[in-house]
mmCIF file of C-alpha atoms and ligand atoms in Angstrom:
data_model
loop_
_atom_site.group_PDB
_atom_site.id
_atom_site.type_symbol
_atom_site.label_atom_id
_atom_site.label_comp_id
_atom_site.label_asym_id
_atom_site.label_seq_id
_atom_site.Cartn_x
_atom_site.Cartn_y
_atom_site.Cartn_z
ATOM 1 C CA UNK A 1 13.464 -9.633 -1.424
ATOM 2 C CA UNK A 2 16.715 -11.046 -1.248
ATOM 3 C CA UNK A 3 17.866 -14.211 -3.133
ATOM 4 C CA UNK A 4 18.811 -15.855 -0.015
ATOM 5 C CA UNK A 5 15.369 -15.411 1.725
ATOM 6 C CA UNK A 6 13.822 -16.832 -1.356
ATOM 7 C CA UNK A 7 15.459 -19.871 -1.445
ATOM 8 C CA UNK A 8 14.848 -20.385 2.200
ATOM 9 C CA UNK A 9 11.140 -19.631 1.755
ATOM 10 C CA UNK A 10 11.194 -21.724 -1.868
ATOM 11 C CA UNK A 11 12.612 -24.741 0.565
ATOM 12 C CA UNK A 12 10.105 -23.809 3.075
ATOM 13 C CA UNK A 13 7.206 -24.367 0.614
ATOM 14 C CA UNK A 14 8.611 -28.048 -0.315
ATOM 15 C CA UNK A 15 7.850 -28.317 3.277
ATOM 16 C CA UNK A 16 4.294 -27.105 3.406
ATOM 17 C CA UNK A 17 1.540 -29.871 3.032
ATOM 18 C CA UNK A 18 -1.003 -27.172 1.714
ATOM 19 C CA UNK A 19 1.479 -25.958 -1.308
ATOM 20 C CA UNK A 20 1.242 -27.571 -4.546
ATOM 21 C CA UNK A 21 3.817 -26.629 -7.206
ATOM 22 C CA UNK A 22 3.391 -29.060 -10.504
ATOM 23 C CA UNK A 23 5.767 -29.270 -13.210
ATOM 24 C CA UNK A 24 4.825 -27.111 -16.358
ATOM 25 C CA UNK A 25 4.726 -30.648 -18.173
ATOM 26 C CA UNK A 26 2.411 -32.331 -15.464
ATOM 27 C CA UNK A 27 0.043 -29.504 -15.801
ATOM 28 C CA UNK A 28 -0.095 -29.493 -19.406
ATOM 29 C CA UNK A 29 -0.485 -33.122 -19.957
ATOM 30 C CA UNK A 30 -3.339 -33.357 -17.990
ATOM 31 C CA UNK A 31 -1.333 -35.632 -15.333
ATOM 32 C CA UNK A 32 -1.669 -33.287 -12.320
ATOM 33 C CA UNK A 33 -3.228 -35.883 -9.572
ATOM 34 C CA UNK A 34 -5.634 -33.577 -8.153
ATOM 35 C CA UNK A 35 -7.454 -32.222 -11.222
ATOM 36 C CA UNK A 36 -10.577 -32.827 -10.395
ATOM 37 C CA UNK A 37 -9.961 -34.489 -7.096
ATOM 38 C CA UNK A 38 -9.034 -31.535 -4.836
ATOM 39 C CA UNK A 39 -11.868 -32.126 -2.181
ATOM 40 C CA UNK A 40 -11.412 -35.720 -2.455
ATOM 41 C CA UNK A 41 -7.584 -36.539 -2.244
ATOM 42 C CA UNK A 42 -6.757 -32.758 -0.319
ATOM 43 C CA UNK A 43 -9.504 -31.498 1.437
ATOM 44 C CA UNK A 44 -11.554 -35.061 2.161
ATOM 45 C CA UNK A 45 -15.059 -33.181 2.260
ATOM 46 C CA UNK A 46 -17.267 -32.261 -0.148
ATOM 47 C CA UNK A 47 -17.183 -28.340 0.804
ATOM 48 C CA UNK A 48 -17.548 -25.791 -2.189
ATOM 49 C CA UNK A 49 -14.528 -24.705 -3.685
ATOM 50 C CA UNK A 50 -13.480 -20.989 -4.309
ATOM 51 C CA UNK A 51 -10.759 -20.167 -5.714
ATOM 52 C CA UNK A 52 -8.147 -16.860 -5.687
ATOM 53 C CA UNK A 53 -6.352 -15.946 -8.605
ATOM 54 C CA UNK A 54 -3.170 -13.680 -8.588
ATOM 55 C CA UNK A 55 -3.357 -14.605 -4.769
ATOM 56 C CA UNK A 56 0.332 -12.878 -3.906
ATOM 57 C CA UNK A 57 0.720 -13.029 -0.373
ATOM 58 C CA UNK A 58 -2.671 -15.180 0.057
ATOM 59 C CA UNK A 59 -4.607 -12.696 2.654
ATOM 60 C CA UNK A 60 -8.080 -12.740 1.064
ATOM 61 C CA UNK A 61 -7.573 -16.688 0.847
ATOM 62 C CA UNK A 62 -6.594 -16.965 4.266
ATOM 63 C CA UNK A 63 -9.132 -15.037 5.389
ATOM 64 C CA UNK A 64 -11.634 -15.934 3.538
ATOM 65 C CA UNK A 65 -10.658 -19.575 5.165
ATOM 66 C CA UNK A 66 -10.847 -18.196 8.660
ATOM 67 C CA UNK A 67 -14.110 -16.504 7.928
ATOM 68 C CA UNK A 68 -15.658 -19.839 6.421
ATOM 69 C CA UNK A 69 -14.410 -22.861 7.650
ATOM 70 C CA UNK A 70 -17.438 -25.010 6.028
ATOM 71 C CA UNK A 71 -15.704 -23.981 2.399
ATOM 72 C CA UNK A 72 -12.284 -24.835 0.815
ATOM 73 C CA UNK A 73 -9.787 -22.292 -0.531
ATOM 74 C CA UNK A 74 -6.812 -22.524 -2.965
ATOM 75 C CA UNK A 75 -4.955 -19.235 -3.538
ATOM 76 C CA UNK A 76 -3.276 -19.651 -7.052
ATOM 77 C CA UNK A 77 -0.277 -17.340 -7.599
ATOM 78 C CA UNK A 78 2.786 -18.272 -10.447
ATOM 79 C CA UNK A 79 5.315 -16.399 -7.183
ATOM 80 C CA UNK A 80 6.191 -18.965 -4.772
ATOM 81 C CA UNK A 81 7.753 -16.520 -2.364
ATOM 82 C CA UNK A 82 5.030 -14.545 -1.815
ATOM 83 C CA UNK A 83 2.151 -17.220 -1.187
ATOM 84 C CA UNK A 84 4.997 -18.882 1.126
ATOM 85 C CA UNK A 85 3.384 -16.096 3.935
ATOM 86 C CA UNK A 86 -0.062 -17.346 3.608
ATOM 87 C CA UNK A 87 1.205 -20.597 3.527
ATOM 88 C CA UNK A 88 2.902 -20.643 6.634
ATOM 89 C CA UNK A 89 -0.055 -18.800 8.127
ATOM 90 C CA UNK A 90 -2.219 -21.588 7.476
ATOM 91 C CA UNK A 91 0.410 -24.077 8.401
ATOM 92 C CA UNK A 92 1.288 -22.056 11.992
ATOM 93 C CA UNK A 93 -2.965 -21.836 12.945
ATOM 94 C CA UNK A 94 -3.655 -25.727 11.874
ATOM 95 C CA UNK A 95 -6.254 -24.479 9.065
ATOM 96 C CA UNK A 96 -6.752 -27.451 6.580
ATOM 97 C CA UNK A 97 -9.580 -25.553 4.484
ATOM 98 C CA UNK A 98 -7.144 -23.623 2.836
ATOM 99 C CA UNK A 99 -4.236 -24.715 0.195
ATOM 100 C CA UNK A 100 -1.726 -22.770 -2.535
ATOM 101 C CA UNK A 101 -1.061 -23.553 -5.897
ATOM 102 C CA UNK A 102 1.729 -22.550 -8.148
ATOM 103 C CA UNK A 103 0.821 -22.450 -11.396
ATOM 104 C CA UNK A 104 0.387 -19.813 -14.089
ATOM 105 C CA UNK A 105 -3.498 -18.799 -14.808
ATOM 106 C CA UNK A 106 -3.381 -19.127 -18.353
ATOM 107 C CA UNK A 107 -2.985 -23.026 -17.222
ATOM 108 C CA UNK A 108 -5.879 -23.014 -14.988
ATOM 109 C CA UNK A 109 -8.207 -25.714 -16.763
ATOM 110 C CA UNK A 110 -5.948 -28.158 -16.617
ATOM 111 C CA UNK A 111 -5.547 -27.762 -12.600
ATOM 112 C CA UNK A 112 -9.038 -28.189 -12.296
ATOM 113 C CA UNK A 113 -11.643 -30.515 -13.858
ATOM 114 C CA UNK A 114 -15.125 -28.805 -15.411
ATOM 115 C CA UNK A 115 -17.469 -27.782 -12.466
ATOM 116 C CA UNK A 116 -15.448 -28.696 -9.552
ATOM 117 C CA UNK A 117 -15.017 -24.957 -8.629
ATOM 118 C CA UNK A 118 -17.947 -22.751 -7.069
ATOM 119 C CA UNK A 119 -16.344 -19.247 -6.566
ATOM 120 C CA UNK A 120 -13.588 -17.640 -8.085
ATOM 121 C CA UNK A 121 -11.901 -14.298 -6.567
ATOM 122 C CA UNK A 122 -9.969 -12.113 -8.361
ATOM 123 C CA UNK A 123 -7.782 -10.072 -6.247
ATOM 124 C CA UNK A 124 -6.162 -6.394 -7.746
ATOM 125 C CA UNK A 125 -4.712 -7.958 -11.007
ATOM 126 C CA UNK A 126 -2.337 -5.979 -13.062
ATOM 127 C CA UNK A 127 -4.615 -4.221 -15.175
ATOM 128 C CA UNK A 128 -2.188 -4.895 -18.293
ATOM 129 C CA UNK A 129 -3.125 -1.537 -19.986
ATOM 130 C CA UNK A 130 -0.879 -1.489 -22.848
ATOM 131 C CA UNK A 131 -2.413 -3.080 -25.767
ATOM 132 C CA UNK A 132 0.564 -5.149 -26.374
ATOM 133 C CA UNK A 133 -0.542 -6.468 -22.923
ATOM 134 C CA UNK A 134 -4.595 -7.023 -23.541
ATOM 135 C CA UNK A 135 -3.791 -11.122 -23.569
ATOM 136 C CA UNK A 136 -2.658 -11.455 -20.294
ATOM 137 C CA UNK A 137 -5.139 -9.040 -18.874
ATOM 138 C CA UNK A 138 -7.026 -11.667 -15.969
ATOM 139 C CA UNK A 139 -10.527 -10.796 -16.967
ATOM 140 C CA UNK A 140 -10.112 -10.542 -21.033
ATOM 141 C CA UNK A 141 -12.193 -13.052 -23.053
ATOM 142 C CA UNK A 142 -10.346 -15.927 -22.913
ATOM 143 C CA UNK A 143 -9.586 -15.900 -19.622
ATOM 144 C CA UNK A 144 -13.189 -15.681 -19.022
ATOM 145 C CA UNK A 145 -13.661 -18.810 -20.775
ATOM 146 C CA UNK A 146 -11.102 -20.786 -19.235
ATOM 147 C CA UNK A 147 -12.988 -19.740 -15.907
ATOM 148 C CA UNK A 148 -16.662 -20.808 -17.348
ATOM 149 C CA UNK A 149 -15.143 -24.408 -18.206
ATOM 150 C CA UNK A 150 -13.938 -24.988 -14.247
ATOM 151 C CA UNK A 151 -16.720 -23.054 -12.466
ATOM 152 C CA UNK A 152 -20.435 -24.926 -12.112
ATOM 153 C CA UNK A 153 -23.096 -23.632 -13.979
ATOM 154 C CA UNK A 154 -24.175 -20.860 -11.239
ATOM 155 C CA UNK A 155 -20.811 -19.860 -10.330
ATOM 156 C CA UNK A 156 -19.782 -16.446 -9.120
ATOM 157 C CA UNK A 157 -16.697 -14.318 -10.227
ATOM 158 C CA UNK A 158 -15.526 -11.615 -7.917
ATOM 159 C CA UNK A 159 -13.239 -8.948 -8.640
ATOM 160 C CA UNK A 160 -11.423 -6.331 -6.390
ATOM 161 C CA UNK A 161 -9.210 -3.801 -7.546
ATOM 162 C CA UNK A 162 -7.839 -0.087 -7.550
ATOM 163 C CA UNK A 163 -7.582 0.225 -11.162
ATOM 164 C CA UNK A 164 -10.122 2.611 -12.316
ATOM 165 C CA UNK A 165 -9.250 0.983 -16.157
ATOM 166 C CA UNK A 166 -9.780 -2.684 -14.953
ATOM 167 C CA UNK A 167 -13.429 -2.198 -13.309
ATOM 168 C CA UNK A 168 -14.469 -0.124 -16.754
ATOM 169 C CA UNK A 169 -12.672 -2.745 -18.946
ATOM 170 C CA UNK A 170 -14.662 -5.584 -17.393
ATOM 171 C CA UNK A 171 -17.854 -3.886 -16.949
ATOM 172 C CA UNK A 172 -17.459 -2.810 -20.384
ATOM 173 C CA UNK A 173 -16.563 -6.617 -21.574
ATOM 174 C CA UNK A 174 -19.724 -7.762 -19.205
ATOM 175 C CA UNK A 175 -22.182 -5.823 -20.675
ATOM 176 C CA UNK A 176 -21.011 -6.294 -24.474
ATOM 177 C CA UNK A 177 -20.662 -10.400 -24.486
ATOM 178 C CA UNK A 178 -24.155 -10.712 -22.229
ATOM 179 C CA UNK A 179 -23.012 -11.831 -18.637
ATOM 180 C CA UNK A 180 -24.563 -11.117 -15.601
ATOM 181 C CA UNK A 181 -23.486 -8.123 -13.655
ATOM 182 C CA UNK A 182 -25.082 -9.566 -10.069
ATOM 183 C CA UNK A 183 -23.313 -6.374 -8.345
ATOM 184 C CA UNK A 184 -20.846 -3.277 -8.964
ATOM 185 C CA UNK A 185 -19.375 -0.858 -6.798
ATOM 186 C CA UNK A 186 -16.971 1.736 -7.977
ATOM 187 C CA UNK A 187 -15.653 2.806 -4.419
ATOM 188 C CA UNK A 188 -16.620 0.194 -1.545
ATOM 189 C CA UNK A 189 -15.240 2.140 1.557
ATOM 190 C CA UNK A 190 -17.260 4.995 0.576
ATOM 191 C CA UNK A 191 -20.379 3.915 -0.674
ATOM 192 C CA UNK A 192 -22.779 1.424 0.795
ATOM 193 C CA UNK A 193 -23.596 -1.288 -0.080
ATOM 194 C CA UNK A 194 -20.922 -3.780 -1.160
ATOM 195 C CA UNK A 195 -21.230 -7.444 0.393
ATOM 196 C CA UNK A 196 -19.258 -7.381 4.086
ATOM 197 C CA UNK A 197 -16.773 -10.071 2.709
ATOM 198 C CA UNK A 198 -15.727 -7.272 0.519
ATOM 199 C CA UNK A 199 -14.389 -4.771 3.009
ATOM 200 C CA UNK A 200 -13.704 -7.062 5.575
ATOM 201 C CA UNK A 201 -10.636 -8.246 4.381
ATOM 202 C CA UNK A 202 -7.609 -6.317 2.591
ATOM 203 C CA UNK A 203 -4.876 -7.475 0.576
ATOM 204 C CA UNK A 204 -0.872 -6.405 0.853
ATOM 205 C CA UNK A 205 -1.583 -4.180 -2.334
ATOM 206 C CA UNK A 206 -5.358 -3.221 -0.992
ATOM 207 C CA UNK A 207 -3.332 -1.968 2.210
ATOM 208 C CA UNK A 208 -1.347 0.125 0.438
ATOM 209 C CA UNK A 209 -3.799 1.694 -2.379
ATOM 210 C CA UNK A 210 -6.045 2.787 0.772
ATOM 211 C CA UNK A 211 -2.885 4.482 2.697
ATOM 212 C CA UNK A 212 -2.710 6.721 -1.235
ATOM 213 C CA UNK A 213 -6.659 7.473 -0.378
ATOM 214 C CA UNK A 214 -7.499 5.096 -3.735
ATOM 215 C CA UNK A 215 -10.883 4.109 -4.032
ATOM 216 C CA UNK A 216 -11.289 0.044 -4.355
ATOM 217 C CA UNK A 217 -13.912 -1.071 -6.435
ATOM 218 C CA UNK A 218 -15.615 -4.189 -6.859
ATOM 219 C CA UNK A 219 -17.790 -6.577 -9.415
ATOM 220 C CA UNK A 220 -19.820 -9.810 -8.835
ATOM 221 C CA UNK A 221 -20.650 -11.421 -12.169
ATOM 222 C CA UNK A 222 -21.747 -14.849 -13.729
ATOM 223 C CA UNK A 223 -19.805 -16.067 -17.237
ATOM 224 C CA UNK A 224 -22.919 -16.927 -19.465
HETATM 225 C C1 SAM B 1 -0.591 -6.900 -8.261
HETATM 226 S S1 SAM B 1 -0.297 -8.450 -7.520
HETATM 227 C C2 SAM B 1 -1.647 -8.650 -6.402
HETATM 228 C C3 SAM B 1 -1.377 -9.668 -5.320
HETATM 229 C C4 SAM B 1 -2.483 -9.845 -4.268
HETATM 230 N N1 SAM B 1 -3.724 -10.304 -4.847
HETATM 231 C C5 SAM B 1 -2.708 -8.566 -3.513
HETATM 232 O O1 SAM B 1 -3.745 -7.926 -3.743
HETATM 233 O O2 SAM B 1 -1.879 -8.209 -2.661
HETATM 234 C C6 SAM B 1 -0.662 -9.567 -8.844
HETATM 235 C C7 SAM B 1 -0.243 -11.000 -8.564
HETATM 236 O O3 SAM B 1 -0.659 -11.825 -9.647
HETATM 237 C C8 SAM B 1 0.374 -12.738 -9.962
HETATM 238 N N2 SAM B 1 0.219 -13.059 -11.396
HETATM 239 C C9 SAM B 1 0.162 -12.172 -12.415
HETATM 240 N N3 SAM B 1 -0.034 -12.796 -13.582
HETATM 241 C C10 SAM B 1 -0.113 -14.122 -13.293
HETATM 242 C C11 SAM B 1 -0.309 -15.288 -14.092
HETATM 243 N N4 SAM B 1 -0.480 -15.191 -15.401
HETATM 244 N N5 SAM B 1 -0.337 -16.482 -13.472
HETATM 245 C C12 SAM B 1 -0.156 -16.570 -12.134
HETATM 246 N N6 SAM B 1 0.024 -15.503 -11.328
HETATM 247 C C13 SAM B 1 0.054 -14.297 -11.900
HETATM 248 C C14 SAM B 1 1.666 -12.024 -9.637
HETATM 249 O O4 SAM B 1 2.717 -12.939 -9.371
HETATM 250 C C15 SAM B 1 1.256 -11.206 -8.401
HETATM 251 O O5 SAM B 1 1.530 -11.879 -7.196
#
């Protein structure tokens, strides 16, 4: 993408009332306004809230949004430009369950208060293989317990992805610190089984893996 259409689509998001995009120093501090008050000051219900990590272009959030208007969604990506689509999506079809936040991952507990999220989707992550990498791979240990601290007690992690390394990695990680596995599937088009919400909806990366015949796998799980 060009420079130019970034800007225009950076400007765009200043626009957007469903974008959020907090200062690194805000966020940090613990002086982000809606920590803790997302369904209160944004979404003014008391609807569950699922999150969407690495949300790129912000398809599963979207339509995960059309698909369940009685729940709210905030796709969380650290690339403006890209959520900017789903944004304007949202913006262009008058959907107010359904909101973007720019912010890096790592930061994620101090975006949101402990408990106020019920569901958190994690959609195709780079599967960070290189060792050097392991700390900012999305479903390592600490990332697991920054998750834990904003998700209630029965909260459910879902991850979709092509990469055959990620879905072992985690299963592996599962099964050694003692979560709970509620459901895996290592190729959801192919065999049966996997929730509908699962193949229902594809991502801009999803789209692409399944035109290269890649199988897409999938794992439900609770942090214990
Ligand atoms: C491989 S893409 C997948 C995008 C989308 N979920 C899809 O399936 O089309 C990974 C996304 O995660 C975002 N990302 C990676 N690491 C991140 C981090 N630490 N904090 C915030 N976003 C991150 C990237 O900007 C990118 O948009």
């Amino acid at each position: 993408m060009g420079s130019k259409n970034k800007l225009k689509r950076f400007k765009e998001n200043a626009t957007f009332d469903n974008v959020f995009q907090p200062t690194r120093e805000e966020v940090v501090n613990d002086t982000f306004p809606l920590k803790g008050k997302w369904n209160k000051e944004f979404f003014k219900n008391d609807h569950p809230l699922v999150l969407e990590l690495g949300c790129g272009k912000g398809e599963y959030s979207v339509g995960l949004a059309n698909r369940y208007p009685e729940k709210n969604f905030i796709g969380i990506d650290i690339k403006g430009a890209r959520f900017w689509r789903g944004a304007k999506t949202a913006v262009e079809n008058g959907m107010h369950n359904v909101a973007f936040l720019r912010t890096q991952i790592e930061l994620i507990e101090h975006c949101f208060a402990e408990g106020e999220v019920d569901e958190i989707w994690i959609t195709f992550p780079d599967p960070q293989i290189k060792y050097k990498r392991t700390k900012h791979r999305m479903t390592n240990s600490e990332f697991l317990q920054r998750y834990k601290k904003i998700l209630k007690a029965d909260g459910v992690m879902n991850l979709k992805t092509d990469s055959e390394f990620m879905h072992g990695y985690t299963l592996g990680l599962l099964h050694g610190e003692g979560h709970e596995v509620i459901y895996a599937n290592h190729n959801v088009y192919k065999n049966e089984g996997a929730p509908e919400v699962v193949t229902a909806i594809q991502t801009f990366y999803e789209s692409q893996y399944l035109e290269q015949d890649k199988a897409i796998t999938y794992i439900q799980f609770r942090i214990k």
